[in-house]
CSV table of C-alpha atoms (C1' of nucleotides) in Angstrom, one decimal:
chain,number,residue,atom,x,y,z
A,845,MET,CA,108.0,123.0,103.5
A,846,GLN,CA,109.1,121.0,101.2
A,847,ALA,CA,109.8,122.1,97.6
A,848,THR,CA,107.0,121.0,95.8
A,849,VAL,CA,107.6,118.9,92.7
A,850,HIS,CA,105.6,119.8,89.5
A,851,TYR,CA,105.8,116.5,87.8
A,852,ARG,CA,102.9,115.3,85.2
A,853,GLN,CA,100.3,113.9,85.8
A,854,ARG,CA,99.6,109.8,84.9
A,855,PRO,CA,96.2,108.7,85.4
A,856,GLN,CA,96.4,106.7,87.8
A,857,ILE,CA,93.6,104.2,88.0
A,858,PRO,CA,94.7,100.9,89.9
A,859,HIS,CA,92.1,98.2,90.6
A,860,SER,CA,89.7,100.5,89.7
A,861,PRO,CA,86.7,98.5,92.2
A,862,SER,CA,84.7,98.7,88.7
A,863,GLY,CA,82.6,101.9,90.3
A,864,VAL,CA,81.9,102.7,93.3
A,865,SER,CA,78.9,104.8,92.1
A,866,ALA,CA,76.1,102.8,94.8
A,867,LEU,CA,78.6,104.4,97.9
A,868,ASP,CA,79.6,107.9,95.9
A,869,SER,CA,75.6,108.8,96.6
A,870,ARG,CA,76.6,109.1,99.5
A,871,ALA,CA,79.9,110.8,99.5
A,872,THR,CA,81.1,114.3,100.2
A,873,ILE,CA,84.4,115.8,98.1
A,874,ARG,CA,87.1,117.6,99.8
A,875,ARG,CA,90.7,119.4,99.1
A,876,PHE,CA,93.5,118.9,100.9
A,877,HIS,CA,97.0,121.0,100.5
A,878,ARG,CA,100.2,119.0,101.2
A,879,GLY,CA,100.9,118.1,105.1
A,880,GLU,CA,97.1,118.4,105.9
A,881,SER,CA,95.2,116.7,108.5
A,882,ILE,CA,92.4,114.8,107.5
A,883,TYR,CA,91.7,113.1,110.8
A,884,SER,CA,94.5,112.4,113.4
A,885,ASN,CA,94.6,109.3,116.1
A,886,GLY,CA,91.2,109.8,118.7
A,887,ASP,CA,88.7,111.7,116.6
A,888,PRO,CA,86.2,109.8,116.0
A,889,ALA,CA,85.6,107.5,113.4
A,890,SER,CA,82.9,109.0,111.3
A,891,HIS,CA,84.2,108.7,108.8
A,892,TRP,CA,85.4,106.3,105.9
A,893,TYR,CA,87.8,107.7,103.2
A,894,ARG,CA,88.6,107.2,99.8
A,895,ILE,CA,91.7,109.6,97.6
A,896,VAL,CA,90.4,110.3,94.9
A,897,SER,CA,92.9,112.3,93.6
A,898,GLY,CA,96.6,112.8,94.9
A,899,MET,CA,98.7,110.9,96.8
A,900,ALA,CA,98.0,110.5,101.4
A,901,HIS,CA,98.9,108.5,104.4
A,902,SER,CA,98.0,106.6,107.6
A,903,SER,CA,100.4,106.8,110.5
A,904,ARG,CA,101.3,106.6,113.6
A,905,GLN,CA,103.3,109.4,115.6
A,906,PHE,CA,104.9,108.1,118.9
A,907,ALA,CA,105.6,110.4,122.2
A,908,ASP,CA,109.3,110.1,121.4
A,909,GLY,CA,109.1,111.9,117.8
A,910,ARG,CA,109.1,108.3,116.2
A,911,ARG,CA,106.7,108.4,113.1
A,912,ARG,CA,105.6,104.4,111.2
A,913,ILE,CA,103.6,105.0,107.9
A,914,VAL,CA,101.2,102.2,108.2
A,915,ASP,CA,99.7,102.7,104.4
A,916,PHE,CA,100.6,105.2,101.3
A,917,LEU,CA,97.4,106.0,99.7
A,918,LEU,CA,96.7,106.2,95.7
A,919,PRO,CA,94.0,106.8,94.4
A,920,ASN,CA,90.7,104.5,94.8
A,921,ASN,CA,92.2,103.2,98.1
A,922,PHE,CA,90.2,102.7,100.9
A,923,PHE,CA,90.8,103.8,103.6
A,924,GLY,CA,90.4,105.1,107.5
A,925,PHE,CA,88.5,101.3,108.7
A,926,SER,CA,88.3,100.8,112.3
A,927,VAL,CA,86.1,98.6,114.2
A,928,ASN,CA,86.2,101.0,117.1
A,929,LYS,CA,84.6,104.1,117.7
A,930,GLU,CA,88.0,105.9,117.5
A,931,HIS,CA,90.3,106.3,114.5
A,932,ARG,CA,93.5,104.7,115.8
A,933,PHE,CA,95.8,106.2,112.9
A,934,ASP,CA,96.8,109.3,111.2
A,935,ALA,CA,95.8,110.1,108.0
A,936,GLY,CA,97.5,113.3,106.2
A,937,ALA,CA,98.0,114.3,102.1
A,938,ILE,CA,100.6,114.2,101.0
A,939,LEU,CA,100.0,116.4,97.5
A,940,ASP,CA,98.7,119.9,97.5
A,941,GLY,CA,94.9,119.5,95.9
A,942,THR,CA,94.5,116.0,97.8
A,943,THR,CA,90.6,115.0,96.6
A,944,VAL,CA,89.4,112.7,98.8
A,945,ALA,CA,86.0,111.7,99.1
A,946,CYS,CA,84.6,110.9,102.3
A,947,TYR,CA,81.9,108.3,103.4
A,948,PRO,CA,79.6,109.1,106.8
A,949,ARG,CA,80.5,105.9,108.2
A,950,GLY,CA,76.8,105.0,109.7
A,951,SER,CA,74.9,105.9,106.5
A,952,LEU,CA,77.6,103.8,104.7
A,953,GLU,CA,76.6,100.6,107.0
A,954,ALA,CA,72.6,101.3,106.9
A,955,LEU,CA,73.0,101.5,102.7
A,956,ALA,CA,75.8,98.2,102.6
A,957,GLU,CA,72.1,96.4,104.5
A,958,SER,CA,70.0,97.8,101.9
A,959,ASP,CA,71.9,97.7,98.5
A,960,MET,CA,73.7,94.7,98.3
A,961,GLU,CA,75.8,95.9,95.5
A,962,ALA,CA,77.1,98.9,97.8
A,963,GLY,CA,77.9,95.8,100.7
A,964,ARG,CA,80.2,93.7,98.6
A,965,GLN,CA,81.7,97.3,97.6
A,966,LEU,CA,82.0,98.0,101.0
A,967,ARG,CA,83.6,94.2,101.0
A,968,ARG,CA,86.3,93.9,98.4
A,969,ALA,CA,87.5,97.7,99.8
A,970,ALA,CA,88.4,96.3,103.2
A,971,MET,CA,89.6,93.1,101.4
A,972,GLU,CA,91.7,95.6,99.3
A,973,ALA,CA,92.9,97.1,102.2
A,974,LEU,CA,94.3,94.0,104.1
A,975,SER,CA,95.8,93.1,100.5
A,976,ARG,CA,97.8,96.1,100.7
A,977,VAL,CA,99.0,95.4,104.2
A,978,GLN,CA,99.8,91.9,104.5
A,979,ALA,CA,102.1,92.7,101.1
A,980,ARG,CA,103.4,95.7,103.5
A,981,ILE,CA,104.2,92.7,106.3
A,982,LEU,CA,106.4,91.0,103.5
A,983,ILE,CA,108.3,93.7,102.3
A,984,LEU,CA,108.7,94.7,106.4
A,985,GLY,CA,110.0,91.5,106.4
A,986,ARG,CA,113.0,91.5,104.1
A,987,VAL,CA,116.1,91.6,105.8
A,988,THR,CA,118.7,94.3,104.3
A,989,SER,CA,118.1,97.4,103.7
A,990,VAL,CA,118.4,97.5,100.2
A,991,ALA,CA,116.0,94.7,100.5
A,992,LYS,CA,113.2,96.7,101.6
A,993,VAL,CA,113.8,99.9,99.2
A,994,THR,CA,113.3,97.3,96.3
A,995,GLY,CA,110.8,95.9,97.7
A,996,PHE,CA,108.7,99.4,98.4
A,997,LEU,CA,110.2,100.5,94.7
A,998,MET,CA,108.6,97.5,93.2
A,999,GLU,CA,105.7,97.3,95.0
A,1000,LEU,CA,104.7,101.2,94.5
A,1001,LYS,CA,105.3,100.7,90.4
A,1002,GLU,CA,103.2,97.4,90.4
A,1003,ARG,CA,99.7,100.4,92.6
A,1004,SER,CA,101.2,103.4,90.5
A,1005,CYS,CA,100.7,100.5,87.1
A,1006,ALA,CA,103.6,102.6,86.3
A,1007,GLU,CA,104.5,101.0,82.0
A,1008,PRO,CA,107.4,100.5,80.6
A,1009,ASP,CA,109.5,103.1,79.6
A,1010,VAL,CA,107.7,105.4,82.4
A,1011,PRO,CA,109.4,106.2,84.8
A,1012,VAL,CA,107.9,105.7,88.6
A,1013,ILE,CA,107.0,108.8,90.4
A,1014,LEU,CA,108.6,109.0,94.3
A,1015,GLN,CA,105.8,111.5,95.9
A,1016,MET,CA,106.4,111.7,99.0
A,1017,SER,CA,110.6,112.7,100.9
A,1018,ARG,CA,112.9,110.1,101.2
A,1019,TYR,CA,112.0,110.7,105.5
A,1020,ASP,CA,108.2,109.1,104.3
A,1021,ILE,CA,109.9,106.1,102.7
A,1022,ALA,CA,112.3,106.4,105.6
A,1023,ASP,CA,109.0,106.1,108.3
A,1024,TYR,CA,107.2,103.1,105.8
A,1025,LEU,CA,110.7,100.9,106.0
A,1026,GLY,CA,111.5,101.1,109.5
A,1027,LEU,CA,114.8,103.3,108.5
A,1028,SER,CA,117.0,105.6,108.5
A,1029,VAL,CA,116.3,108.6,105.8
A,1030,GLU,CA,120.4,107.8,106.1
A,1031,THR,CA,119.9,104.5,105.0
A,1032,VAL,CA,117.3,104.6,102.1
A,1033,SER,CA,119.1,107.5,100.8
A,1034,ARG,CA,122.1,104.4,100.9
A,1035,ALA,CA,119.8,102.0,99.4
A,1036,ILE,CA,118.8,104.6,96.5
A,1037,SER,CA,122.8,104.8,95.7
A,1038,VAL,CA,123.5,101.5,95.4
A,1039,LEU,CA,120.4,100.0,93.7
A,1040,ARG,CA,121.9,103.5,91.0
A,1041,ARG,CA,125.5,102.3,91.1
A,1042,ARG,CA,124.0,98.6,90.6
A,1043,ARG,CA,121.8,99.5,87.7
A,1044,VAL,CA,118.8,98.0,89.1
A,1045,ILE,CA,117.7,102.0,88.5
A,1046,SER,CA,118.1,104.3,86.9
A,1047,MET,CA,117.1,108.4,88.1
A,1048,ALA,CA,115.3,111.0,86.1
A,1049,SER,CA,115.6,112.6,88.6
A,1050,LYS,CA,115.4,112.5,92.8
A,1051,ARG,CA,112.3,111.9,92.3
A,1052,GLU,CA,111.6,109.9,89.3
A,1053,VAL,CA,112.8,106.1,88.8
A,1054,TYR,CA,113.1,104.1,86.1
A,1055,VAL,CA,112.7,100.4,87.2
A,1056,VAL,CA,115.6,98.6,84.4
A,1057,LYS,CA,116.4,95.5,86.0
A,1058,GLN,CA,113.5,93.6,87.9
A,1059,GLU,CA,114.4,92.7,91.2
A,1060,ASP,CA,113.2,89.2,93.2
A,1061,TYR,CA,112.2,90.9,96.0
A,1062,ASP,CA,110.4,88.2,97.8
B,349,MET,CA,108.2,67.0,115.8
B,350,GLN,CA,108.2,69.4,119.2
B,351,ALA,CA,108.0,68.4,122.9
B,352,THR,CA,103.9,68.9,122.7
B,353,VAL,CA,103.2,71.0,125.5
B,354,HIS,CA,100.2,70.2,128.1
B,355,TYR,CA,98.5,73.2,129.3
B,356,ARG,CA,94.8,73.4,130.4
B,357,GLN,CA,92.8,75.0,127.5
B,358,ARG,CA,91.7,78.7,129.5
B,359,PRO,CA,88.6,79.5,127.3
B,360,GLN,CA,89.6,82.2,124.6
B,361,ILE,CA,87.3,83.9,123.3
B,362,PRO,CA,88.9,86.6,121.9
B,363,HIS,CA,86.2,90.1,120.3
B,364,SER,CA,83.9,87.4,120.0
B,365,PRO,CA,81.9,88.8,117.3
B,366,SER,CA,77.9,88.5,118.5
B,367,GLY,CA,77.8,85.3,116.9
B,368,VAL,CA,78.6,83.8,113.6
B,369,SER,CA,75.4,81.9,113.5
B,370,ALA,CA,74.2,83.2,110.5
B,371,LEU,CA,77.3,82.8,108.5
B,372,ASP,CA,77.9,79.3,110.7
B,373,SER,CA,74.9,77.8,108.3
B,374,ARG,CA,77.4,77.5,105.7
B,375,ALA,CA,80.3,76.1,107.5
B,376,THR,CA,82.0,73.0,107.3
B,377,ILE,CA,84.4,72.1,110.6
B,378,ARG,CA,87.7,70.3,109.9
B,379,ARG,CA,90.0,69.3,113.0
B,380,PHE,CA,94.1,69.7,112.0
B,381,HIS,CA,96.8,68.1,113.6
B,382,ARG,CA,99.7,69.9,114.3
B,383,GLY,CA,101.5,71.8,111.7
B,384,GLU,CA,99.2,70.4,109.4
B,385,SER,CA,98.4,72.5,105.9
B,386,ILE,CA,95.4,74.1,106.0
B,387,TYR,CA,96.1,75.7,102.6
B,388,SER,CA,98.9,76.9,101.2
B,389,ASN,CA,100.5,79.0,97.9
B,390,GLY,CA,98.5,79.2,95.0
B,391,ASP,CA,95.8,77.2,96.4
B,392,PRO,CA,91.9,77.9,94.8
B,393,ALA,CA,91.1,80.6,97.7
B,394,SER,CA,87.3,78.6,97.6
B,395,HIS,CA,87.1,78.7,101.5
B,396,TRP,CA,87.2,81.7,104.4
B,397,TYR,CA,88.3,80.1,107.5
B,398,ARG,CA,87.5,81.0,111.4
B,399,ILE,CA,89.6,79.1,114.1
B,400,VAL,CA,87.3,77.6,116.3
B,401,SER,CA,89.7,76.0,118.8
B,402,GLY,CA,92.8,75.6,118.4
B,403,MET,CA,95.6,77.5,116.7
B,404,ALA,CA,96.7,78.7,113.7
B,405,HIS,CA,99.7,80.8,111.3
B,406,SER,CA,99.3,82.6,108.4
B,407,SER,CA,103.2,82.6,106.7
B,408,ARG,CA,104.9,82.8,103.1
B,409,GLN,CA,107.6,80.1,102.5
B,410,PHE,CA,110.0,81.9,100.6
B,411,ALA,CA,112.8,79.5,98.1
B,412,ASP,CA,116.0,80.5,99.8
B,413,GLY,CA,114.0,78.4,103.0
B,414,ARG,CA,113.3,81.9,105.1
B,415,ARG,CA,109.8,82.4,105.5
B,416,ARG,CA,107.5,85.0,107.0
B,417,ILE,CA,104.5,84.6,109.5
B,418,VAL,CA,102.0,87.1,108.4
B,419,ASP,CA,99.5,86.6,111.2
B,420,PHE,CA,98.9,84.5,114.2
B,421,LEU,CA,95.2,82.9,114.4
B,422,LEU,CA,93.2,82.5,117.7
B,423,PRO,CA,89.6,81.5,118.4
B,424,ASN,CA,87.7,83.6,116.6
B,425,ASN,CA,89.8,85.1,113.9
B,426,PHE,CA,89.1,84.6,110.5
B,427,PHE,CA,91.2,84.7,107.9
B,428,GLY,CA,91.3,83.3,104.1
B,429,PHE,CA,90.4,86.4,102.8
B,430,SER,CA,91.8,87.2,99.5
B,431,VAL,CA,91.0,89.2,97.0
B,432,ASN,CA,92.6,86.9,94.0
B,433,LYS,CA,91.5,83.9,92.5
B,434,GLU,CA,94.4,82.8,94.4
B,435,HIS,CA,95.9,81.9,98.7
B,436,ARG,CA,98.2,84.5,98.6
B,437,PHE,CA,100.2,82.7,101.6
B,438,ASP,CA,100.4,79.8,103.1
B,439,ALA,CA,98.3,78.8,106.8
B,440,GLY,CA,98.6,76.0,109.0
B,441,ALA,CA,97.5,74.5,112.7
B,442,ILE,CA,99.8,75.5,115.5
B,443,LEU,CA,98.1,72.9,117.4
B,444,ASP,CA,97.4,69.0,117.5
B,445,GLY,CA,93.1,69.3,117.3
B,446,THR,CA,93.2,72.6,116.3
B,447,THR,CA,89.6,72.9,114.5
B,448,VAL,CA,88.4,75.4,111.8
B,449,ALA,CA,85.6,76.4,110.4
B,450,CYS,CA,85.7,76.3,107.1
B,451,TYR,CA,83.2,78.2,104.7
B,452,PRO,CA,82.6,78.3,101.1
B,453,ARG,CA,83.7,81.2,99.8
B,454,GLY,CA,80.7,81.6,96.5
B,455,SER,CA,78.4,80.0,99.6
B,456,LEU,CA,79.1,83.1,101.7
B,457,GLU,CA,79.0,85.8,99.5
B,458,ALA,CA,76.1,84.7,97.6
B,459,LEU,CA,74.7,84.7,101.9
B,460,ALA,CA,76.5,88.3,102.5
B,461,GLU,CA,73.7,89.7,99.8
B,462,SER,CA,70.6,87.9,100.9
B,463,ASP,CA,71.0,88.4,104.7
B,464,MET,CA,72.5,91.7,105.7
B,465,GLU,CA,72.9,90.5,109.3
B,466,ALA,CA,75.6,87.6,107.7
B,467,GLY,CA,77.1,91.0,105.3
B,468,ARG,CA,77.2,92.8,108.1
B,469,GLN,CA,79.5,89.9,110.3
B,470,LEU,CA,81.9,89.6,107.3
B,471,ARG,CA,82.8,93.0,106.7
B,472,ARG,CA,83.3,93.2,110.6
B,473,ALA,CA,85.2,90.1,110.1
B,474,ALA,CA,88.0,92.2,107.3
B,475,MET,CA,88.2,94.9,109.7
B,476,GLU,CA,89.6,93.0,112.7
B,477,ALA,CA,91.6,91.4,110.0
B,478,LEU,CA,92.8,94.4,108.5
B,479,SER,CA,93.4,95.7,112.2
B,480,ARG,CA,95.2,93.2,113.5
B,481,VAL,CA,97.9,93.5,110.7
B,482,GLN,CA,97.7,96.7,111.6
B,483,ALA,CA,98.5,96.2,114.8
B,484,ARG,CA,101.5,94.3,113.5
B,485,ILE,CA,103.5,96.8,111.5
B,486,LEU,CA,103.4,99.1,114.1
B,487,ILE,CA,105.0,96.1,116.8
B,488,LEU,CA,106.9,95.4,112.9
B,489,GLY,CA,108.5,99.5,113.5
B,490,ARG,CA,109.3,99.5,116.5
B,491,VAL,CA,113.6,99.7,117.0
B,492,THR,CA,115.4,97.1,118.5
B,493,SER,CA,114.5,93.3,118.8
B,494,VAL,CA,113.3,93.8,122.8
B,495,ALA,CA,111.4,96.3,122.0
B,496,LYS,CA,109.2,94.1,119.5
B,497,VAL,CA,109.1,90.8,121.4
B,498,THR,CA,108.1,93.2,124.1
B,499,GLY,CA,105.0,94.8,121.4
B,500,PHE,CA,104.4,90.6,120.3
B,501,LEU,CA,103.6,89.7,124.4
B,502,MET,CA,101.8,92.4,124.9
B,503,GLU,CA,99.8,92.1,121.7
B,504,LEU,CA,99.4,88.3,122.6
B,505,LYS,CA,98.0,88.9,126.0
B,506,GLU,CA,96.0,91.4,124.3
B,507,ARG,CA,94.4,88.7,122.3
B,508,SER,CA,94.5,85.7,124.9
B,509,CYS,CA,92.4,88.0,126.9
B,510,ALA,CA,94.5,86.9,129.5
B,511,GLU,CA,93.1,88.2,133.3
B,512,PRO,CA,95.7,89.2,135.8
B,513,ASP,CA,97.7,86.4,137.4
B,514,VAL,CA,96.8,84.2,134.4
B,515,PRO,CA,100.6,83.7,132.4
B,516,VAL,CA,100.1,84.2,128.4
B,517,ILE,CA,100.7,81.2,126.8
B,518,LEU,CA,103.5,80.9,124.2
B,519,GLN,CA,102.0,78.5,122.1
B,520,MET,CA,104.6,78.5,119.1
B,521,SER,CA,108.2,78.8,118.8
B,522,ARG,CA,110.7,80.3,119.6
B,523,TYR,CA,110.7,80.2,115.5
B,524,ASP,CA,107.6,80.8,114.9
B,525,ILE,CA,108.1,84.4,117.0
B,526,ALA,CA,111.0,84.8,115.0
B,527,ASP,CA,109.7,84.2,111.8
B,528,TYR,CA,107.0,86.6,113.1
B,529,LEU,CA,108.8,89.5,114.5
B,530,GLY,CA,111.5,89.5,111.6
B,531,LEU,CA,114.3,88.6,113.9
B,532,SER,CA,116.5,85.1,114.5
B,533,VAL,CA,115.4,82.9,116.8
B,534,GLU,CA,119.0,83.4,119.5
B,535,THR,CA,117.7,87.2,119.1
B,536,VAL,CA,114.6,86.1,120.7
B,537,SER,CA,115.9,84.3,122.8
B,538,ARG,CA,118.2,86.9,124.1
B,539,ALA,CA,115.6,89.4,124.2
B,540,ILE,CA,113.8,87.3,127.1
B,541,SER,CA,116.2,86.5,128.8
B,542,VAL,CA,117.0,90.8,129.2
B,543,LEU,CA,113.4,90.8,129.5
B,544,ARG,CA,113.4,88.2,132.5
B,545,ARG,CA,116.2,89.7,133.9
B,546,ARG,CA,114.5,93.1,133.9
B,547,ARG,CA,111.2,91.4,135.8
B,548,VAL,CA,108.7,92.8,133.0
B,549,ILE,CA,107.9,88.9,133.0
B,550,SER,CA,108.3,85.8,134.5
B,551,MET,CA,108.0,82.7,133.2
B,552,ALA,CA,106.4,79.7,135.2
B,553,SER,CA,108.0,77.4,132.2
B,554,LYS,CA,109.9,77.9,129.1
B,555,ARG,CA,106.0,78.4,127.4
B,556,GLU,CA,104.6,80.4,129.7
B,557,VAL,CA,105.1,84.4,130.5
B,558,TYR,CA,103.7,86.5,133.2
B,559,VAL,CA,103.5,90.3,132.5
B,560,VAL,CA,104.7,92.2,135.8
B,561,LYS,CA,105.6,95.4,134.3
B,562,GLN,CA,103.4,96.6,132.0
B,563,GLU,CA,105.6,98.7,129.0
B,564,ASP,CA,104.5,100.7,126.4
B,565,TYR,CA,105.6,99.8,123.6
B,566,ASP,CA,104.5,101.9,121.1
C,1257,DC,C1',121.1,135.8,97.3
C,1258,DG,C1',119.7,134.5,102.0
C,1259,DT,C1',117.1,130.4,104.2
C,1260,DA,C1',115.3,126.3,105.6
C,1261,DG,C1',113.9,121.7,103.7
C,1262,DT,C1',115.9,118.0,101.3
C,1263,DC,C1',119.5,115.0,99.9
C,1264,DT,C1',123.9,112.6,99.9
C,1265,DT,C1',128.3,110.6,101.6
C,1266,DG,C1',131.3,109.7,105.8
C,1267,DA,C1',133.2,107.9,110.0
C,1268,DG,C1',132.3,105.8,114.4
C,1269,DT,C1',129.2,102.7,117.6
C,1270,DA,C1',125.7,99.9,118.7
C,1271,DT,C1',122.7,96.2,117.6
C,1272,DC,C1',121.6,92.0,115.1
C,1273,DC,C1',122.9,87.8,112.7
C,1274,DT,C1',125.6,83.9,111.7
C,1275,DC,C1',128.6,80.5,113.3
C,1276,DA,C1',129.1,77.2,117.2
C,1277,DA,C1',128.1,74.6,121.2
C,1278,DC,C1',125.7,73.3,125.0
C,1279,DG,C1',121.6,71.8,128.2
C,1280,DA,C1',116.5,69.9,128.7
C,1281,DG,C1',112.9,67.4,127.5
C,1282,DG,C1',110.5,64.0,124.6
C,1283,DG,C1',110.0,59.9,121.8
C,1284,DT,C1',111.2,55.9,120.1
C,1285,DG,C1',113.7,51.3,120.1
C,1286,DG,C1',117.3,48.3,122.0
D,1295,DC,C1',114.7,51.0,131.9
D,1296,DC,C1',118.0,53.5,129.4
D,1297,DA,C1',120.2,55.3,125.2
D,1298,DC,C1',120.1,57.5,121.7
D,1299,DC,C1',118.5,61.0,118.7
D,1300,DC,C1',115.2,64.9,117.9
D,1301,DT,C1',113.7,69.3,118.7
D,1302,DC,C1',113.4,73.1,121.1
D,1303,DG,C1',115.9,76.6,123.5
D,1304,DT,C1',119.3,79.4,125.8
D,1305,DT,C1',124.4,81.6,125.7
D,1306,DG,C1',128.8,83.3,123.2
D,1307,DA,C1',132.2,84.8,119.7
D,1308,DG,C1',132.7,87.5,115.6
D,1309,DG,C1',131.6,89.6,111.7
D,1310,DA,C1',127.8,92.7,109.3
D,1311,DT,C1',124.7,95.3,109.1
D,1312,DA,C1',122.1,99.8,110.4
D,1313,DC,C1',122.0,103.8,113.7
D,1314,DT,C1',124.0,108.2,115.1
D,1315,DC,C1',125.9,112.1,114.5
D,1316,DA,C1',128.1,115.1,111.2
D,1317,DA,C1',129.0,117.8,107.1
D,1318,DG,C1',128.5,119.6,103.1
D,1319,DA,C1',125.5,119.9,97.9
D,1320,DC,C1',121.3,120.9,95.9
D,1321,DT,C1',116.5,122.9,95.4
D,1322,DA,C1',112.6,126.0,96.0
D,1323,DC,C1',111.4,130.4,97.3
D,1324,DG,C1',111.3,134.5,100.2
DNA sequence: CGTAGTCTTGAGTATCCTCAACGAGGGTGG
DNA sequence: CCACCCTCGTTGAGGATACTCAAGACTACG
């Protein structure tokens, strides 16, 4: 079990989708422990999900032990969309006490077809998810490991709605970051050290990053 | 100008979205030359699009000359979704005579809110686009260049609805493939040569690939 | 205080990129 | 019709980068 880090919980309201009340009438709330699975590859895609608080990731585990993280999920991010009958990814909580709103898929599709506001919210949620993943491809497309890690930190800062002089908190492990960027843990660690030496970032602890210089990363 | 390759045009109907008639009432059809821009980064995101015939790509051009291709767009693929007021990518035709259905965004959103069938199609289109990009991340996450190119070929075979004994046609250049996979052209070329020597593929010409062995690629 | 997981750093190796050269194929103009 | 040019595709050589293996420091927790 990883060391649990008790940083202050800042209010994270990224891209608040201007109320999801129309959808929430159908939601059930579930609470997850650190590392607990929300759904697994192959499970029937019976629900769509939204992070209420905490953090999770969407990933794929391979036979040879490798793992690729497809998305980090922050509060108000929707996930679990699938065109198939089954989920094609694993989703799991990163933080203890991560709270997730679960929307029954059939019920939600029915709602979307009767309530135009709900339909609009669903379309917007899908497009925001699409936008996140596309941004990720550009980060993955960066050439060097330092550039990828820089891109990751800038993305996280953006998505965390970080204000100046407030650190970005790396609630995920270096292993998670490595699997997110397609690098080895060692390379991620070295890249962070390089950024510190270059004074692009400074760190209050191993999990708290101050972005000092705003680097262009795409 | 690149050599224009006149391969027979196979009927490509991947993931036919069970009729888009509800949406098509608002569409205008445009025809593009090879290399012609459909929209550019920064253009107002006034329309959504669907490939009718031919092929296009969605990409981002960087200041230093690099280019990243975010998606290859095949017939019936929707694209141009943006949560912002402006497009964040470039889209351009790969083949001469590529035909695109252009849906005015405002008109379409209005339609989606009055016609539940249209709304459903839009949600499905967004989720299919999301699904494509997520699949791509897994390919990018593969370790070696050979694995990435293999993943690309398998994806293209899948999306082209290729039957056995029918070659997959690489209508894009090696440069496009390289920018899609985040590799150099030389590495792509070498990877293809390796796959040929290993008899995973065989080639009728430089742009026609027979997939001989079905390799696991994720 | 020992253990387990995380994070960092070093050394050597494998892979990919850059630079370079060359062949193939089309289009163009003399 | 053919020489020329241009782009595309392939292959080789050398150097840069990231991975693997290894070891050690740090932290939380029992």
